[in-house]
Amino acid sequence: MKVLVIILNKDNAEGLERCLSSLKDQTYKNFDVLVLDGKSKDNSKEIAEKYGVMFKIQDRLGGTGFARVEGCEFALKRGYDVVIWGDSENVYDSRYVEEMIKALKDYDIVGGIPILDGSFLDHAFAWYHAIHLIVPKLYERHAPGNNKAEKTWIYERVMYPTSVRAEDYGFSILLLKNGLNVKCGLANAKVIVSLPKNLREVMAWQSARAKGVAQALKMVGFKPYDVIAWSLLVLLIPLLSFNLEALAIYLLILLTSSIAIHIKSKRFIKRFKWFYFIAPLVGLTIHSIYSIKALIHYLRWSNEKLG
């Protein structure tokens, strides 16, 4: 089995060094690494050369969707059987690649296990990286783009949308829409992932995500059902404000949900703190607010052709 690990990178030489160092220490050795770079201004290329891996600047810039498509085409042209997707923020457990390959004996797509450090924001958004593990059976339909492995035969039938972000979300929808008989599963493959370090970075990340989700939905021709659902999480608060009893019940449901998600997220956070039980609610609220932005993007582009 010919395996290619594709690392998406832009201006993150420091993280790329940690990432490539962890890939160098893998128990499974028979794989190649391609750093697909968004025209970094730092010394990312020199880091890649230091570790003896392939380095390629994207032919077309403008988001992770274009990078994903280019990576798929690169793998197909060179006869790779498997692509393992990652980001330069990732630091891999020494058995990560081995566990991914082992799981692919039974599946066509597998997702790994994300591990976060333990900041408040890690607690707030751990569910985002681990949603395929937290939502029952979701792993059978979706694996996060920065933590999954896929057999390349899939790309001959379905290709990623070229949205600025959320192309993995659009890809999962396309697989369902096309009725492709793809078996999805889980691998006992652990990887340390990262999140924005402050609120400003969170806002930038969520803003890009909102735009990407809207683009991906338009490109794959799917209605924004889940975006509407996410938006309602916040929109229901003013709607229920006319009925204080109903509002109190709703807020209690949100708090209870936050605690439940907090408990489910425990195994994905190294330095778990029980007193951060409100953090998931903060993350869900921010996600909901930017889902409203995604919905606005989607409606604004309703008569436009994207691609």
PDB file of C-alpha atoms in Angstrom, residues 169 173 177 209-228 231 290-306:
ATOM      1  CA  TYR A 169     -17.782  19.169   5.290  1.00  0.00           C
ATOM      2  CA  ILE A 173     -22.125  15.821   1.793  1.00  0.00           C
ATOM      3  CA  LYS A 177     -25.435  12.866  -2.406  1.00  0.00           C
ATOM      4  CA  ARG A 209     -15.328  28.888   8.579  1.00  0.00           C
ATOM      5  CA  ALA A 210     -18.651  30.690   8.062  1.00  0.00           C
ATOM      6  CA  LYS A 211     -17.651  31.797   4.577  1.00  0.00           C
ATOM      7  CA  GLY A 212     -16.320  28.341   3.754  1.00  0.00           C
ATOM      8  CA  VAL A 213     -19.454  26.553   4.930  1.00  0.00           C
ATOM      9  CA  ALA A 214     -21.654  28.799   2.785  1.00  0.00           C
ATOM     10  CA  GLN A 215     -19.402  28.290  -0.232  1.00  0.00           C
ATOM     11  CA  ALA A 216     -19.249  24.529   0.264  1.00  0.00           C
ATOM     12  CA  LEU A 217     -23.034  24.264   0.518  1.00  0.00           C
ATOM     13  CA  LYS A 218     -23.512  26.280  -2.657  1.00  0.00           C
ATOM     14  CA  MET A 219     -20.865  24.304  -4.533  1.00  0.00           C
ATOM     15  CA  VAL A 220     -22.316  20.901  -3.649  1.00  0.00           C
ATOM     16  CA  GLY A 221     -25.923  22.049  -4.108  1.00  0.00           C
ATOM     17  CA  PHE A 222     -27.150  21.362  -0.595  1.00  0.00           C
ATOM     18  CA  LYS A 223     -29.589  23.362   1.521  1.00  0.00           C
ATOM     19  CA  PRO A 224     -28.261  24.902   4.768  1.00  0.00           C
ATOM     20  CA  TYR A 225     -30.324  22.748   7.113  1.00  0.00           C
ATOM     21  CA  ASP A 226     -27.678  22.302   9.795  1.00  0.00           C
ATOM     22  CA  VAL A 227     -26.586  25.962   9.493  1.00  0.00           C
ATOM     23  CA  ILE A 228     -30.161  26.980  10.279  1.00  0.00           C
ATOM     24  CA  SER A 231     -28.235  29.579  14.099  1.00  0.00           C
ATOM     25  CA  TYR A 290     -20.989  32.663  13.096  1.00  0.00           C
ATOM     26  CA  SER A 291     -23.459  30.126  11.705  1.00  0.00           C
ATOM     27  CA  ILE A 292     -25.837  33.070  11.341  1.00  0.00           C
ATOM     28  CA  LYS A 293     -23.076  34.761   9.347  1.00  0.00           C
ATOM     29  CA  ALA A 294     -22.748  31.604   7.226  1.00  0.00           C
ATOM     30  CA  LEU A 295     -26.478  31.679   6.571  1.00  0.00           C
ATOM     31  CA  ILE A 296     -26.249  35.335   5.504  1.00  0.00           C
ATOM     32  CA  HIS A 297     -23.419  34.447   3.110  1.00  0.00           C
ATOM     33  CA  TYR A 298     -25.462  31.575   1.705  1.00  0.00           C
ATOM     34  CA  LEU A 299     -28.530  33.736   1.109  1.00  0.00           C
ATOM     35  CA  ARG A 300     -26.442  36.540  -0.404  1.00  0.00           C
ATOM     36  CA  TRP A 301     -24.883  34.081  -2.854  1.00  0.00           C
ATOM     37  CA  SER A 302     -28.202  32.374  -3.647  1.00  0.00           C
ATOM     38  CA  ASN A 303     -28.224  33.650  -7.246  1.00  0.00           C
ATOM     39  CA  GLU A 304     -24.482  33.487  -7.818  1.00  0.00           C
ATOM     40  CA  LYS A 305     -22.497  30.647  -9.352  1.00  0.00           C
ATOM     41  CA  LEU A 306     -19.494  29.652  -7.296  1.00  0.00           C
TER      42      LEU A 306
END
